[in-house]
Amino acid sequence: KNQVEQSPQSLIILEGKNCTLQCNYTVSPFSNLRWYKQDTGRGPVSLTIMTFSENTKSNGRYTATLDADTKQSSLHITASQLSDSASYICVVSKTPQVSGGSNYKLTFGKGTLLTVNP
Amino acid sequence: KAGVTQTPRYLIKTRGQQVTLSCSPISGHRSVSWYQQTPGQGLQFLFEYFSETQRNKGNFPGRFSGRQFSNSRSEMNVSTLELGDSALYLCASVYGTGVYNEQFFGPGTRLTVL
């Protein structure tokens, strides 16, 4: 069964500290992995996307890593800010997403709720 | 460029009623996907439309249906509402091709079934 497991479920850190969120998946065949940030009351916003051949990708203070052999990914947040408080969702794609073409199937993790306190 | 818009933003219904939610994708995007998000299950795929055709469907009962119009706007309908249908319903429009195909989510419609 295709699954995406995220840990921890929730995390509280102090402003300025770093943190790392984990994502393990069993989706196969693997196409790509995305991290989304979802603020309360809003839709998810894409942070990074990585394919099989990419080990790391950064977006400002966000750095995602991928180990396709162990089927693990992590999202590292550096020097956290209050605005980082949100849910972070890991999404794994089973087949390439092709608009106007073949089907695609995404498996979503349940997310990690991050709270950054002053 | 305007983002994905969803209407209404909030909705309260009672069991047995039906509801229609609307989504307008980003101009030029032809693919729209719908998702249900609940605290217990997270995001779950409902269906995907491309050029007025349903291209993919998730594992939801037939009470959930959708359609897409020629201007790419999409609607989803839930009939005979149940308490468990209370959720945030998200619409996403898709841009690009290949593995870097990007989904842009709308703000969602919060449906509460009483």
mmCIF file of C-alpha atoms in Angstrom:
data_model
loop_
_atom_site.group_PDB
_atom_site.id
_atom_site.type_symbol
_atom_site.label_atom_id
_atom_site.label_comp_id
_atom_site.label_asym_id
_atom_site.label_seq_id
_atom_site.Cartn_x
_atom_site.Cartn_y
_atom_site.Cartn_z
ATOM 1 C CA LYS A 1 0.000 0.000 0.000
ATOM 2 C CA ASN A 2 1.305 3.435 -0.944
ATOM 3 C CA GLN A 3 1.836 5.434 2.206
ATOM 4 C CA VAL A 4 3.507 8.611 3.376
ATOM 5 C CA GLU A 5 4.306 8.905 7.074
ATOM 6 C CA GLN A 6 5.407 12.158 8.650
ATOM 7 C CA SER A 7 6.992 12.794 11.991
ATOM 8 C CA PRO A 8 6.628 14.341 14.391
ATOM 9 C CA GLN A 9 2.900 15.055 14.317
ATOM 10 C CA SER A 10 3.515 18.361 16.001
ATOM 11 C CA LEU A 11 6.494 20.380 17.079
ATOM 12 C CA ILE A 12 6.988 23.511 19.165
ATOM 13 C CA ILE A 13 10.214 25.480 18.879
ATOM 14 C CA LEU A 14 11.489 28.900 19.848
ATOM 15 C CA GLU A 15 11.995 31.624 17.302
ATOM 16 C CA GLY A 16 15.473 31.550 15.825
ATOM 17 C CA LYS A 17 15.983 27.822 16.364
ATOM 18 C CA ASN A 18 16.391 25.228 13.626
ATOM 19 C CA CYS A 19 14.217 22.175 13.172
ATOM 20 C CA THR A 20 13.915 19.132 10.958
ATOM 21 C CA LEU A 21 10.741 17.406 9.831
ATOM 22 C CA GLN A 22 10.730 13.845 8.568
ATOM 23 C CA CYS A 23 8.873 12.039 5.806
ATOM 24 C CA ASN A 24 9.027 8.310 5.056
ATOM 25 C CA TYR A 25 7.223 6.829 2.106
ATOM 26 C CA THR A 26 6.462 3.501 0.499
ATOM 27 C CA VAL A 27 5.086 4.900 -2.754
ATOM 28 C CA SER A 28 6.316 3.021 -5.782
ATOM 29 C CA PRO A 29 7.248 3.624 -8.513
ATOM 30 C CA PHE A 30 8.529 6.936 -7.236
ATOM 31 C CA SER A 31 8.367 10.009 -9.407
ATOM 32 C CA ASN A 32 8.829 13.054 -7.216
ATOM 33 C CA LEU A 33 8.430 14.330 -3.676
ATOM 34 C CA ARG A 34 7.100 17.723 -2.677
ATOM 35 C CA TRP A 35 6.944 19.657 0.530
ATOM 36 C CA TYR A 36 4.060 22.049 1.050
ATOM 37 C CA LYS A 37 3.471 24.671 3.713
ATOM 38 C CA GLN A 38 -0.113 25.270 4.774
ATOM 39 C CA ASP A 39 -0.974 28.253 6.922
ATOM 40 C CA THR A 40 -4.119 28.038 9.007
ATOM 41 C CA GLY A 41 -7.183 28.729 6.903
ATOM 42 C CA ARG A 42 -5.270 28.705 3.618
ATOM 43 C CA GLY A 43 -4.421 26.259 0.876
ATOM 44 C CA PRO A 44 -1.012 24.546 0.728
ATOM 45 C CA VAL A 45 1.853 26.351 -0.964
ATOM 46 C CA SER A 46 4.680 24.438 -2.606
ATOM 47 C CA LEU A 47 8.127 24.790 -1.009
ATOM 48 C CA THR A 48 10.250 22.299 -2.926
ATOM 49 C CA ILE A 49 9.977 19.468 -5.401
ATOM 50 C CA MET A 50 12.590 16.754 -5.879
ATOM 51 C CA THR A 51 12.906 13.944 -8.361
ATOM 52 C CA PHE A 52 14.725 10.641 -7.961
ATOM 53 C CA SER A 53 18.081 12.082 -8.964
ATOM 54 C CA GLU A 54 17.992 15.068 -6.607
ATOM 55 C CA ASN A 55 19.384 14.767 -3.089
ATOM 56 C CA THR A 56 18.777 18.246 -1.820
ATOM 57 C CA LYS A 57 16.918 21.388 -2.762
ATOM 58 C CA SER A 58 16.691 24.718 -1.010
ATOM 59 C CA ASN A 59 14.136 27.487 -0.946
ATOM 60 C CA GLY A 60 15.388 30.292 1.256
ATOM 61 C CA ARG A 61 15.568 29.016 4.826
ATOM 62 C CA TYR A 62 13.944 25.726 3.803
ATOM 63 C CA THR A 63 16.155 22.838 2.709
ATOM 64 C CA ALA A 64 14.714 19.498 1.673
ATOM 65 C CA THR A 65 16.728 16.314 1.343
ATOM 66 C CA LEU A 66 15.808 13.066 -0.334
ATOM 67 C CA ASP A 67 17.239 9.585 0.016
ATOM 68 C CA ALA A 68 15.463 7.539 -2.635
ATOM 69 C CA ASP A 69 17.204 4.354 -1.517
ATOM 70 C CA THR A 70 15.803 4.473 2.005
ATOM 71 C CA LYS A 71 12.662 6.319 0.854
ATOM 72 C CA GLN A 72 13.140 9.112 3.323
ATOM 73 C CA SER A 73 12.984 12.860 3.046
ATOM 74 C CA SER A 74 13.517 15.657 5.497
ATOM 75 C CA LEU A 75 12.689 19.344 5.564
ATOM 76 C CA HIS A 76 15.115 21.492 7.511
ATOM 77 C CA ILE A 77 14.101 24.975 8.601
ATOM 78 C CA THR A 78 16.892 27.312 9.552
ATOM 79 C CA ALA A 79 16.593 30.268 11.923
ATOM 80 C CA SER A 80 12.861 29.829 12.353
ATOM 81 C CA GLN A 81 10.507 32.785 12.316
ATOM 82 C CA LEU A 82 7.037 33.228 13.757
ATOM 83 C CA SER A 83 5.653 33.100 10.225
ATOM 84 C CA ASP A 84 6.960 29.555 9.875
ATOM 85 C CA SER A 85 4.148 28.405 12.152
ATOM 86 C CA ALA A 86 2.093 26.192 9.849
ATOM 87 C CA SER A 87 1.427 22.628 8.824
ATOM 88 C CA TYR A 88 4.078 21.068 6.573
ATOM 89 C CA ILE A 89 2.857 18.376 4.247
ATOM 90 C CA CYS A 90 4.957 15.817 2.376
ATOM 91 C CA VAL A 91 3.485 14.631 -0.928
ATOM 92 C CA VAL A 92 4.826 11.805 -3.060
ATOM 93 C CA SER A 93 3.908 11.369 -6.711
ATOM 94 C CA LYS A 94 3.661 7.888 -8.139
ATOM 95 C CA THR A 95 3.784 8.745 -11.809
ATOM 96 C CA PRO A 96 4.838 11.824 -13.702
ATOM 97 C CA GLN A 97 2.296 14.609 -13.675
ATOM 98 C CA VAL A 98 1.568 15.495 -17.237
ATOM 99 C CA SER A 99 -1.105 18.000 -17.980
ATOM 100 C CA GLY A 100 -3.135 16.946 -20.977
ATOM 101 C CA GLY A 101 -1.666 13.482 -20.830
ATOM 102 C CA SER A 102 -1.594 10.536 -18.511
ATOM 103 C CA ASN A 103 -3.085 10.175 -15.080
ATOM 104 C CA TYR A 104 -1.186 11.048 -11.951
ATOM 105 C CA LYS A 105 -1.601 9.949 -8.392
ATOM 106 C CA LEU A 106 -0.435 11.768 -5.296
ATOM 107 C CA THR A 107 -0.109 10.359 -1.815
ATOM 108 C CA PHE A 108 -0.240 12.916 0.962
ATOM 109 C CA GLY A 109 1.212 12.724 4.428
ATOM 110 C CA LYS A 110 -0.937 13.979 7.284
ATOM 111 C CA GLY A 111 1.483 16.781 7.971
ATOM 112 C CA THR A 112 3.564 18.110 10.828
ATOM 113 C CA LEU A 113 2.121 21.043 12.722
ATOM 114 C CA LEU A 114 4.936 23.441 13.563
ATOM 115 C CA THR A 115 4.497 26.176 16.140
ATOM 116 C CA VAL A 116 7.191 28.789 16.501
ATOM 117 C CA ASN A 117 6.985 30.715 19.757
ATOM 118 C CA PRO A 118 8.650 34.052 20.510
ATOM 119 C CA LYS B 1 -2.115 37.114 -12.208
ATOM 120 C CA ALA B 2 -5.057 36.212 -9.993
ATOM 121 C CA GLY B 3 -4.750 33.029 -7.964
ATOM 122 C CA VAL B 4 -7.167 30.161 -7.603
ATOM 123 C CA THR B 5 -10.492 31.320 -6.249
ATOM 124 C CA GLN B 6 -13.011 29.198 -4.436
ATOM 125 C CA THR B 7 -16.540 30.076 -3.453
ATOM 126 C CA PRO B 8 -18.054 30.099 -1.006
ATOM 127 C CA ARG B 9 -15.327 30.203 1.625
ATOM 128 C CA TYR B 10 -17.594 28.912 4.375
ATOM 129 C CA LEU B 11 -20.748 26.845 4.255
ATOM 130 C CA ILE B 12 -23.016 25.313 6.868
ATOM 131 C CA LYS B 13 -25.466 22.627 5.847
ATOM 132 C CA THR B 14 -27.550 19.963 7.544
ATOM 133 C CA ARG B 15 -27.507 16.242 6.971
ATOM 134 C CA GLY B 16 -29.317 15.138 3.856
ATOM 135 C CA GLN B 17 -28.865 18.399 2.010
ATOM 136 C CA GLN B 18 -26.696 18.839 -1.027
ATOM 137 C CA VAL B 19 -24.004 21.395 -1.727
ATOM 138 C CA THR B 20 -22.177 22.806 -4.741
ATOM 139 C CA LEU B 21 -18.705 24.292 -4.469
ATOM 140 C CA SER B 22 -17.037 26.357 -7.151
ATOM 141 C CA CYS B 23 -13.430 26.771 -8.236
ATOM 142 C CA SER B 24 -11.901 29.138 -10.762
ATOM 143 C CA PRO B 25 -8.349 28.138 -11.698
ATOM 144 C CA ILE B 26 -5.554 30.487 -12.619
ATOM 145 C CA SER B 27 -6.065 31.934 -16.066
ATOM 146 C CA GLY B 28 -4.559 29.613 -18.675
ATOM 147 C CA HIS B 29 -4.567 26.533 -16.460
ATOM 148 C CA ARG B 30 -6.712 23.790 -17.927
ATOM 149 C CA SER B 31 -6.432 21.161 -15.208
ATOM 150 C CA VAL B 32 -8.274 21.317 -11.897
ATOM 151 C CA SER B 33 -8.064 18.895 -9.004
ATOM 152 C CA TRP B 34 -10.244 18.666 -5.924
ATOM 153 C CA TYR B 35 -9.202 17.470 -2.478
ATOM 154 C CA GLN B 36 -10.880 16.866 0.844
ATOM 155 C CA GLN B 37 -8.895 17.733 3.949
ATOM 156 C CA THR B 38 -9.846 16.544 7.433
ATOM 157 C CA PRO B 39 -7.773 16.503 10.616
ATOM 158 C CA GLY B 40 -7.884 12.726 10.822
ATOM 159 C CA GLN B 41 -7.224 11.797 7.193
ATOM 160 C CA GLY B 42 -5.229 14.720 5.904
ATOM 161 C CA LEU B 43 -5.553 15.607 2.229
ATOM 162 C CA GLN B 44 -7.378 13.102 0.077
ATOM 163 C CA PHE B 45 -7.739 13.278 -3.678
ATOM 164 C CA LEU B 46 -11.303 13.561 -4.970
ATOM 165 C CA PHE B 47 -11.015 14.028 -8.725
ATOM 166 C CA GLU B 48 -9.137 15.741 -11.512
ATOM 167 C CA TYR B 49 -10.532 17.451 -14.569
ATOM 168 C CA PHE B 50 -8.794 18.457 -17.752
ATOM 169 C CA SER B 51 -10.524 20.121 -20.670
ATOM 170 C CA GLU B 52 -13.978 19.335 -19.280
ATOM 171 C CA THR B 53 -13.160 15.627 -18.867
ATOM 172 C CA GLN B 54 -12.718 13.778 -15.612
ATOM 173 C CA ARG B 55 -9.279 12.276 -15.901
ATOM 174 C CA ASN B 56 -8.893 10.748 -12.460
ATOM 175 C CA LYS B 57 -11.120 9.898 -9.537
ATOM 176 C CA GLY B 58 -10.274 9.154 -5.934
ATOM 177 C CA ASN B 59 -11.866 6.632 -3.647
ATOM 178 C CA PHE B 60 -14.997 8.509 -2.656
ATOM 179 C CA PRO B 61 -18.659 7.456 -2.897
ATOM 180 C CA GLY B 62 -20.842 8.458 -5.800
ATOM 181 C CA ARG B 63 -22.385 11.233 -3.704
ATOM 182 C CA PHE B 64 -19.307 13.233 -4.657
ATOM 183 C CA SER B 65 -19.349 14.452 -8.219
ATOM 184 C CA GLY B 66 -17.836 17.230 -10.246
ATOM 185 C CA ARG B 67 -17.641 18.859 -13.599
ATOM 186 C CA GLN B 68 -15.559 21.337 -15.514
ATOM 187 C CA PHE B 69 -16.773 24.000 -17.876
ATOM 188 C CA SER B 70 -15.277 25.211 -21.129
ATOM 189 C CA ASN B 71 -13.688 28.182 -19.339
ATOM 190 C CA SER B 72 -11.909 25.694 -17.005
ATOM 191 C CA ARG B 73 -14.008 26.674 -14.006
ATOM 192 C CA SER B 74 -14.998 23.635 -12.014
ATOM 193 C CA GLU B 75 -17.729 22.690 -9.604
ATOM 194 C CA MET B 76 -18.047 19.835 -7.212
ATOM 195 C CA ASN B 77 -21.286 18.590 -5.755
ATOM 196 C CA VAL B 78 -21.957 16.538 -2.678
ATOM 197 C CA SER B 79 -25.438 15.083 -2.346
ATOM 198 C CA THR B 80 -27.136 13.665 0.730
ATOM 199 C CA LEU B 81 -24.644 15.228 3.081
ATOM 200 C CA GLU B 82 -23.358 13.259 6.047
ATOM 201 C CA LEU B 83 -21.698 14.530 9.213
ATOM 202 C CA GLY B 84 -18.427 13.010 8.021
ATOM 203 C CA ASP B 85 -18.416 15.271 4.977
ATOM 204 C CA SER B 86 -17.460 18.196 7.196
ATOM 205 C CA ALA B 87 -14.060 19.195 5.886
ATOM 206 C CA LEU B 88 -11.990 21.748 4.046
ATOM 207 C CA TYR B 89 -12.419 21.253 0.316
ATOM 208 C CA LEU B 90 -9.443 22.412 -1.688
ATOM 209 C CA CYS B 91 -9.172 23.041 -5.374
ATOM 210 C CA ALA B 92 -5.864 23.162 -7.219
ATOM 211 C CA SER B 93 -5.055 24.273 -10.729
ATOM 212 C CA VAL B 94 -2.103 22.718 -12.484
ATOM 213 C CA TYR B 95 0.595 24.413 -14.526
ATOM 214 C CA GLY B 96 3.327 22.897 -16.608
ATOM 215 C CA THR B 97 4.163 19.424 -17.788
ATOM 216 C CA GLY B 98 6.374 16.579 -16.686
ATOM 217 C CA VAL B 99 7.624 15.963 -13.179
ATOM 218 C CA TYR B 100 7.825 19.682 -12.372
ATOM 219 C CA ASN B 101 4.130 20.093 -12.941
ATOM 220 C CA GLU B 102 3.044 22.555 -10.268
ATOM 221 C CA GLN B 103 -0.194 22.635 -8.333
ATOM 222 C CA PHE B 104 -1.543 25.922 -7.058
ATOM 223 C CA PHE B 105 -4.102 25.547 -4.324
ATOM 224 C CA GLY B 106 -7.014 27.813 -3.602
ATOM 225 C CA PRO B 107 -7.932 28.917 -0.073
ATOM 226 C CA GLY B 108 -10.546 26.200 0.234
ATOM 227 C CA THR B 109 -14.199 25.998 1.193
ATOM 228 C CA ARG B 110 -14.873 25.078 4.809
ATOM 229 C CA LEU B 111 -17.985 22.888 4.868
ATOM 230 C CA THR B 112 -19.700 22.133 8.155
ATOM 231 C CA VAL B 113 -22.491 19.569 8.211
ATOM 232 C CA LEU B 114 -24.790 19.712 11.221
#
